[in-house]
Coordinates of C-alpha atoms and ligand atoms in Angstrom, one line a residue:
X16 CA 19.0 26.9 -9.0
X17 CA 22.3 26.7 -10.6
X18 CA 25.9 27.3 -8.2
X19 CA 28.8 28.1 -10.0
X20 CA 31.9 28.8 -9.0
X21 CA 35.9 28.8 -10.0
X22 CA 39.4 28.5 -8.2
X23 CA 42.5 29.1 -10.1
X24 CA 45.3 26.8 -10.3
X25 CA 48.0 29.1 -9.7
X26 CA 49.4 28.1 -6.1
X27 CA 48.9 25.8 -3.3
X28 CA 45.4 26.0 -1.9
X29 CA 45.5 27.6 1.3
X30 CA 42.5 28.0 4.1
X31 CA 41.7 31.5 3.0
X32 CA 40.7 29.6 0.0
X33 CA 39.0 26.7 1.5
X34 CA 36.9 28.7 4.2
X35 CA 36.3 31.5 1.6
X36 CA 35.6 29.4 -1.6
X37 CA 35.9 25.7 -1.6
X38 CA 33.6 25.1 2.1
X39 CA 30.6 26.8 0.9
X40 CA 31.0 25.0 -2.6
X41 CA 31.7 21.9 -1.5
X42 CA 28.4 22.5 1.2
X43 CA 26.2 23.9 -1.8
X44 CA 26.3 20.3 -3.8
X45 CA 23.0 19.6 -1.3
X46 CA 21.7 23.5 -2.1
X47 CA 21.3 23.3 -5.9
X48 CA 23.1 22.0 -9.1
X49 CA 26.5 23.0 -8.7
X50 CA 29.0 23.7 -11.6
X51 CA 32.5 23.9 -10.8
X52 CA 35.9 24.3 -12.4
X53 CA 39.6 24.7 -12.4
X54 CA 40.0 28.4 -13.7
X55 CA 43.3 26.9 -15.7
X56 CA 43.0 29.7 -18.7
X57 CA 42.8 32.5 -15.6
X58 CA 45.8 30.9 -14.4
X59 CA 47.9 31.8 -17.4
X60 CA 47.4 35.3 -16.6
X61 CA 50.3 34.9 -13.5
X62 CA 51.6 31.2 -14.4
X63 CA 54.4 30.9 -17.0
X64 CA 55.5 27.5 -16.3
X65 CA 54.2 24.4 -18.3
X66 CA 54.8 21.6 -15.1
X67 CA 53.8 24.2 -12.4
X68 CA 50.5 24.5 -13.9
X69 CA 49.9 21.1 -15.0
X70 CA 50.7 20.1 -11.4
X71 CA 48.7 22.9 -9.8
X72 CA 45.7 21.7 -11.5
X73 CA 46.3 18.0 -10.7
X74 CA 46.7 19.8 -7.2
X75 CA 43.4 21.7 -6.9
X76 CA 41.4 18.6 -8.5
X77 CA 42.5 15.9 -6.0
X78 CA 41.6 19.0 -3.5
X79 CA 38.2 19.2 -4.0
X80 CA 37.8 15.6 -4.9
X81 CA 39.3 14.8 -1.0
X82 CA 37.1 17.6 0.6
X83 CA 33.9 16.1 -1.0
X84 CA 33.1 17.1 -4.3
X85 CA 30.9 14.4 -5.9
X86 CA 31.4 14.6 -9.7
X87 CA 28.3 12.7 -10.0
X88 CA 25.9 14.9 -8.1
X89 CA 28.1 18.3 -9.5
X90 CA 29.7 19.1 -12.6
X91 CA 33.8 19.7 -12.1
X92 CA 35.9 20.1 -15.0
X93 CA 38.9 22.0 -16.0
X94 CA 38.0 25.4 -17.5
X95 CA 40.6 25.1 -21.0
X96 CA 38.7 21.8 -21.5
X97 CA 35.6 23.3 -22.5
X98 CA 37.1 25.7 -24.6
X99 CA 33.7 28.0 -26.0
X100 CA 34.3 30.0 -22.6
X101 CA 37.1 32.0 -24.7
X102 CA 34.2 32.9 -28.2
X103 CA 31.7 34.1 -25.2
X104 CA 34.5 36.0 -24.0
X105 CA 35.4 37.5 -27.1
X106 CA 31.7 38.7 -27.8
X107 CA 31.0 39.8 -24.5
X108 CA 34.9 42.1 -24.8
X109 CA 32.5 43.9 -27.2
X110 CA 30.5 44.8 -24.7
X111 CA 32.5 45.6 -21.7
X112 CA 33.2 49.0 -21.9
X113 CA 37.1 50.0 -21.0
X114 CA 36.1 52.2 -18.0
X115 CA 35.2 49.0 -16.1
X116 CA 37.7 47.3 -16.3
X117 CA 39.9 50.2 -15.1
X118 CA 38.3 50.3 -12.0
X119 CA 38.5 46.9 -11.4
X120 CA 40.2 46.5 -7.7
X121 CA 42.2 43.5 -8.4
X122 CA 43.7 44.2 -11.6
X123 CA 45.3 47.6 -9.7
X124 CA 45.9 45.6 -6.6
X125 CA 48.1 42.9 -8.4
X126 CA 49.6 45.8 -10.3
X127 CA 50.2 47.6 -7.3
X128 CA 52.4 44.9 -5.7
X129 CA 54.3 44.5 -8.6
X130 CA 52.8 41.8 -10.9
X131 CA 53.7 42.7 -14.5
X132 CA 50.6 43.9 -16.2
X133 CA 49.6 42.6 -19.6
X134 CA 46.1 42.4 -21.1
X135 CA 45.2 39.1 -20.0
X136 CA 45.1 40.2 -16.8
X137 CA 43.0 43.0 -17.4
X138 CA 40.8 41.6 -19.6
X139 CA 40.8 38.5 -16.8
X140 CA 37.0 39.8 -15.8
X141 CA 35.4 39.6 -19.2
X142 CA 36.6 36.0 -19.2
X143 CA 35.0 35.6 -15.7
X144 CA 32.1 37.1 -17.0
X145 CA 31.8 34.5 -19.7
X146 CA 32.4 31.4 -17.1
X147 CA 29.4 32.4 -15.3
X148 CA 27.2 33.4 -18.0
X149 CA 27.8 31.1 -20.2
X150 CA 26.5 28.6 -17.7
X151 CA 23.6 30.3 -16.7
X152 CA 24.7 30.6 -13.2
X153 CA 22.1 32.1 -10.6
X154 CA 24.4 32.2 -7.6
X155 CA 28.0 32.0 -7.6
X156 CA 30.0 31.8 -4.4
X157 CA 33.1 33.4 -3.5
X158 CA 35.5 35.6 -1.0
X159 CA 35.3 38.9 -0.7
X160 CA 37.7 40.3 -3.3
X161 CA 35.8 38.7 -6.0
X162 CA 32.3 40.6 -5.3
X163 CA 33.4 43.6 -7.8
X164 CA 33.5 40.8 -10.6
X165 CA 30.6 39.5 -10.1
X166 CA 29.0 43.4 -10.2
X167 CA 31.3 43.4 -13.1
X168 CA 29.2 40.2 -14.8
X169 CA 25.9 41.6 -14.0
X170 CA 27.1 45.1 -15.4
X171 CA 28.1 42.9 -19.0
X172 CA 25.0 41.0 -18.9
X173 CA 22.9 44.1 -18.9
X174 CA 24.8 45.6 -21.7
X175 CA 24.7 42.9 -23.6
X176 CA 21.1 42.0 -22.8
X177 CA 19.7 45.7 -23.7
X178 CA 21.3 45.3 -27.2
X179 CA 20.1 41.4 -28.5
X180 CA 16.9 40.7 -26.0
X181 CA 16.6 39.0 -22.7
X182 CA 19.7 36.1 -23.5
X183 CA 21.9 36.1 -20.0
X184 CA 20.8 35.0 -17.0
X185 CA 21.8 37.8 -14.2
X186 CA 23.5 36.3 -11.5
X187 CA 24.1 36.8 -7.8
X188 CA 27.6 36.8 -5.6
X189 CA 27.1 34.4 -2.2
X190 CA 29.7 35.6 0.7
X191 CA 29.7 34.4 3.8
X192 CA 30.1 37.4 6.0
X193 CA 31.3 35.1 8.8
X194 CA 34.2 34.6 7.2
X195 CA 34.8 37.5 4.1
X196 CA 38.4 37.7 4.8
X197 CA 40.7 35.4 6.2
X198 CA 43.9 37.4 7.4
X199 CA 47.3 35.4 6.4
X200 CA 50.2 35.5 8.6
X201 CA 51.3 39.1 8.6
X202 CA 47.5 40.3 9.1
X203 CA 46.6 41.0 5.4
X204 CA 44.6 39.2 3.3
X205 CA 45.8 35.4 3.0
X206 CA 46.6 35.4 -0.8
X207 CA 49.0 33.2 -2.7
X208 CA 50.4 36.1 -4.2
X209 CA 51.8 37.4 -1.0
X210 CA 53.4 34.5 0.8
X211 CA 51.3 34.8 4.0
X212 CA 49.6 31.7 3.4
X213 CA 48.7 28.5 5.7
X214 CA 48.2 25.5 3.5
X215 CA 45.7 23.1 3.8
X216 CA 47.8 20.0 3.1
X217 CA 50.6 21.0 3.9
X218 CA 53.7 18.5 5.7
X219 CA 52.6 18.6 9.7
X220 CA 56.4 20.6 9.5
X221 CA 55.5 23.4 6.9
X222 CA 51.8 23.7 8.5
X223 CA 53.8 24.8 11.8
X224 CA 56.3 26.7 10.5
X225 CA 53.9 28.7 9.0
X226 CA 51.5 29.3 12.2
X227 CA 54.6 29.8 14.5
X228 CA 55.2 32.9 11.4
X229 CA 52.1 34.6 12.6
X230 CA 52.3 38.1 13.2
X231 CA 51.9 39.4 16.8
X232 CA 52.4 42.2 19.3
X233 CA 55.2 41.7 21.7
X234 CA 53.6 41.6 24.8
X235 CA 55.2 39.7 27.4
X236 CA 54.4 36.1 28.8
X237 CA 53.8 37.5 32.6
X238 CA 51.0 40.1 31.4
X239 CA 47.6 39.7 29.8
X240 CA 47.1 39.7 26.1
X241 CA 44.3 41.5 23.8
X242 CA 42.4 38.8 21.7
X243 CA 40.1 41.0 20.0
X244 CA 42.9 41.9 17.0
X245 CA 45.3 39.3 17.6
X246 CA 45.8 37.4 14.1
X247 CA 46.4 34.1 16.0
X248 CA 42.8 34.6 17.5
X249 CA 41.3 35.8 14.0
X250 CA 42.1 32.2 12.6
X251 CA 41.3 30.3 15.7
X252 CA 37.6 31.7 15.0
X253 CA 37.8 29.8 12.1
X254 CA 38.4 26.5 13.9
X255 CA 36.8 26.6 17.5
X256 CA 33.6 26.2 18.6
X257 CA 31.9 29.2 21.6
X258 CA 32.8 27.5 24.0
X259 CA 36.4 26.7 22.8
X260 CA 36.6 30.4 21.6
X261 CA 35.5 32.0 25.7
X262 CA 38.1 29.7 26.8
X263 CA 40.8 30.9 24.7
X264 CA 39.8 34.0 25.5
X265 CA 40.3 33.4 29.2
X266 CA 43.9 32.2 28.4
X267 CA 44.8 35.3 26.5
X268 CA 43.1 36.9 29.8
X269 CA 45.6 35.7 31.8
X270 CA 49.2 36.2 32.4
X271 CA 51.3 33.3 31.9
X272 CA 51.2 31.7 28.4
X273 CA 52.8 33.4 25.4
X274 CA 51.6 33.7 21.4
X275 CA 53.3 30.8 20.8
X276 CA 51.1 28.5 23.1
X277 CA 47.8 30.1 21.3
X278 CA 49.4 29.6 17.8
X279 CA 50.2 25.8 19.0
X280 CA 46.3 25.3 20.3
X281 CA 45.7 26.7 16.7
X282 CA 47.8 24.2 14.7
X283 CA 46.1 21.4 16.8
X284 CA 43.5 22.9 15.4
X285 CA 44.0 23.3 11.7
X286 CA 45.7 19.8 12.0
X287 CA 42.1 18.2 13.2
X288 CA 40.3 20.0 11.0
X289 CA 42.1 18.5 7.7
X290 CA 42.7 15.0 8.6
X291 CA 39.9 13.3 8.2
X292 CA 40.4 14.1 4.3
X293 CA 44.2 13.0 4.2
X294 CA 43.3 9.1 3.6
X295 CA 41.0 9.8 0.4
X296 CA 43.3 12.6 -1.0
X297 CA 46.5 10.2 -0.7
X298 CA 44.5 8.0 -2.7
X299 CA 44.1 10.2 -5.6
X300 CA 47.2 11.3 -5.4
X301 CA 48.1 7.7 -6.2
X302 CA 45.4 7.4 -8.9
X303 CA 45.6 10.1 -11.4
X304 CA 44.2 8.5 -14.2
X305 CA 40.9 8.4 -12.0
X306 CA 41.3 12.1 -11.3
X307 CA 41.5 12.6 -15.3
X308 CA 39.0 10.2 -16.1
X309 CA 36.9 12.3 -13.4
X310 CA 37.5 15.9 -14.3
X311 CA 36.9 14.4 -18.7
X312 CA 33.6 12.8 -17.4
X313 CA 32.7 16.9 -16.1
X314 CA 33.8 18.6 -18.8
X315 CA 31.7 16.5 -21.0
X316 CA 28.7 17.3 -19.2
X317 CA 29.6 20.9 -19.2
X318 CA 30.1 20.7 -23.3
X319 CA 26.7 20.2 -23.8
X320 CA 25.6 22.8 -21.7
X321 CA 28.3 25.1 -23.3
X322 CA 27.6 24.9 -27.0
X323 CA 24.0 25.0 -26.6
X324 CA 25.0 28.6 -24.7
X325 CA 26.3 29.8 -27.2
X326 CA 25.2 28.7 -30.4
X327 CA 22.3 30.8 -28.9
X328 CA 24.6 33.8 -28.3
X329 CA 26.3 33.6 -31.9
X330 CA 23.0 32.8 -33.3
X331 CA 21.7 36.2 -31.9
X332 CA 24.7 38.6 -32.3
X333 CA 24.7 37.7 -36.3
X334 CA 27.7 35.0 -36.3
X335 CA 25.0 32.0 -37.8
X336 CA 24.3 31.4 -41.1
Ligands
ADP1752 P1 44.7 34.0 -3.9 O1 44.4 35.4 -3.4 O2 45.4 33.2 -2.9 O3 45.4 34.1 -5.2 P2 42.4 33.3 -5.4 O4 42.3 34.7 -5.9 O5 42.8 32.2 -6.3 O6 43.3 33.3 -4.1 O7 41.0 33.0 -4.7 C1 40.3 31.7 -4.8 C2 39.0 31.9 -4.1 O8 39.3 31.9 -2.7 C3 38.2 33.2 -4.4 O9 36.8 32.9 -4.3 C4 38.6 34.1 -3.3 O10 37.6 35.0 -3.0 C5 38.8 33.1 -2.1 N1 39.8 33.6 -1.2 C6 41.1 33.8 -1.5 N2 41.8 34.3 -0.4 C7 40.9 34.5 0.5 C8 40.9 35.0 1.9 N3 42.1 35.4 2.4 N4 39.8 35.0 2.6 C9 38.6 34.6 2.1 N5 38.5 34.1 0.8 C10 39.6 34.0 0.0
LIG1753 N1 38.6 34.9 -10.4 C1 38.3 33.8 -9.5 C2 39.4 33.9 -8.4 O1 40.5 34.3 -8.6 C3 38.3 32.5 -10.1 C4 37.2 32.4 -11.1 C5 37.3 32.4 -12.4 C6 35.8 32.4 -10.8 N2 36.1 32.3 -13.0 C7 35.2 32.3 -12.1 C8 35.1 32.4 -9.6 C9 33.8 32.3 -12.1 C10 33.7 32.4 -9.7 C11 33.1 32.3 -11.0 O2 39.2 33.4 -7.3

């Protein structure tokens, strides 16, 4: 069974990301043979800044190297380093019918909040298409906003497949209910995009700046306080155990600790959680020719995989002598 999955470059990672994304792909190296990449062409769609993307990229590989990814067992490359992704994604534009990608919920959210549009971005799902056909992905795992382009894939795949014969492999989105959305600070959707974000990494100073930002009701320390849609409790899911969770609830039970006491239990929390990878990332961070050397060594083994794709696809759709 084939995994694949991608994270663009375009921000600092933040735990919507890694409890969304980069937990269940990092988990799935024991499930299958996993295939995964730095989405740097999707990037280019928001990121207009040569060092910002460079960096971010650096970023997101020492990231994944730090939270476990074994380029050994899994194949982890940069996505503009294996560059036949952008032919597939040509061939298969001829086969992705406008109407789709009209619909597509992420291209009208981004253009709702204000992103200028251009046709990268709207074209963006083609090119996702072609990352996970290309490969011939079974399973790819990701957060719930991505679903739609997965649908999307299978949707191309078909049309594609009902013109030139049984060629792309149908795939399947993973989600882990548990944990579909993970609310950012002001409640919506944690997203890069909208600066509601708590970073993974982040200095012990920013990490708590941004938890004590959390977004609550202003009930008062001397009376007892709802957990069921407090954001502080949303993310605390994320972190405690049962037992840790009743208790929590007990304190929001009773009068006489505020929302900033939960929020500080919380960053206790998130700080736990992370530091057992802070050694091996400030290591790589140190090292970046390793990193290189690491993420060449992937895209290598995803070449081969790559143009044997698609000198099968060109060979069917007419482009071989
Ligand atoms: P962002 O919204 O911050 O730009 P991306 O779109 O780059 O994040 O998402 C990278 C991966 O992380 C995707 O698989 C996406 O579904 C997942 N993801 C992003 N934000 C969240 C979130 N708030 N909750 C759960 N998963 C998320
Ligand atoms: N669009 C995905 C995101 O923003 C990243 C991505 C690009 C991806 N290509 C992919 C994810 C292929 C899964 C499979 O999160």
């Amino acid at each position: 069974m084939r995994i694949l999955s991608g994270i663009q470059p375009s921000g600092t990672i933040h735990i919507g990301n890694y409890f969304g994304m980069i937990k269940k792909m990092i988990e799935s190296q024991d499930k299958g043979e996993l295939f995964a990449f730095i989405a740097s062409y999707h990037a280019l769609t928001s990121v207009k800044d040569k060092e910002f993307l460079q960096n971010n990229i650096f970023e997101a590989a020492v990231n994944f190297l730090s939270l476990g990814m074994d380029p050994e067992k899994s194949t982890f490359w940069v996505q503009s380093d294996v560059p036949e992704v952008l032919e597939l994604y040509w061939i298969l534009s001829n086969h992705t019918p406008m109407g789709l990608l009209e619909r597509a919920h992420s291209y009208k959210d981004k253009t709702a909040r204000g992103q200028a549009t251009n046709h990268g971005l709207f074209s963006y799902p083609v090119l996702m298409a072609a990352d996970i056909l290309l490969f011939d992905s079974n399973i790819v795992p990701v957060g719930k906003d991505q679903i739609q382009h997965v649908e999307m894939t299978r949707d191309i795949a078909n049309t594609f497949n009902n013109t030139y014969g049984d060629i792309l492999t149908m795939p399947e989105a993973l989600v882990d209910t548990n944990v579909a959305t993970v609310p950012g600070t002001d409640g919506a959707k944690m997203s890069k995009s909208y600066g509601n974000t708590i970073d993974m990494f982040g200095s012990k100073k920013i990490t708590k700046k941004q938890v004590m930002k959390i977004v609550t009701d202003s009930t008062e320390l001397d009376q007892p306080k709802e957990w069921e849609n407090c954001n502080v409790y949303k993310l605390c899911e994320l972190f405690m155990c049962e037992d840790e969770l009743l208790e929590l609830q007990q304190r929001y039970a009773t009068p006489g600790e505020g929302y900033g006491h939960f929020k500080l239990s919380l960053l206790d929390k998130i700080n736990e959680h992370f530091e057992p990878y802070v050694q091996k990332r400030e290591y790589y961070i140190k090292h970046p020719d390793e990193v290189k050397d690491i993420l060449k060594f992937g895209a290598s083994k995803a070449k081969k995989i790559a143009q044997t794709k698609i000198e099968i696809i060109r060979d069917v759709v007419g482009l071989c002598k």
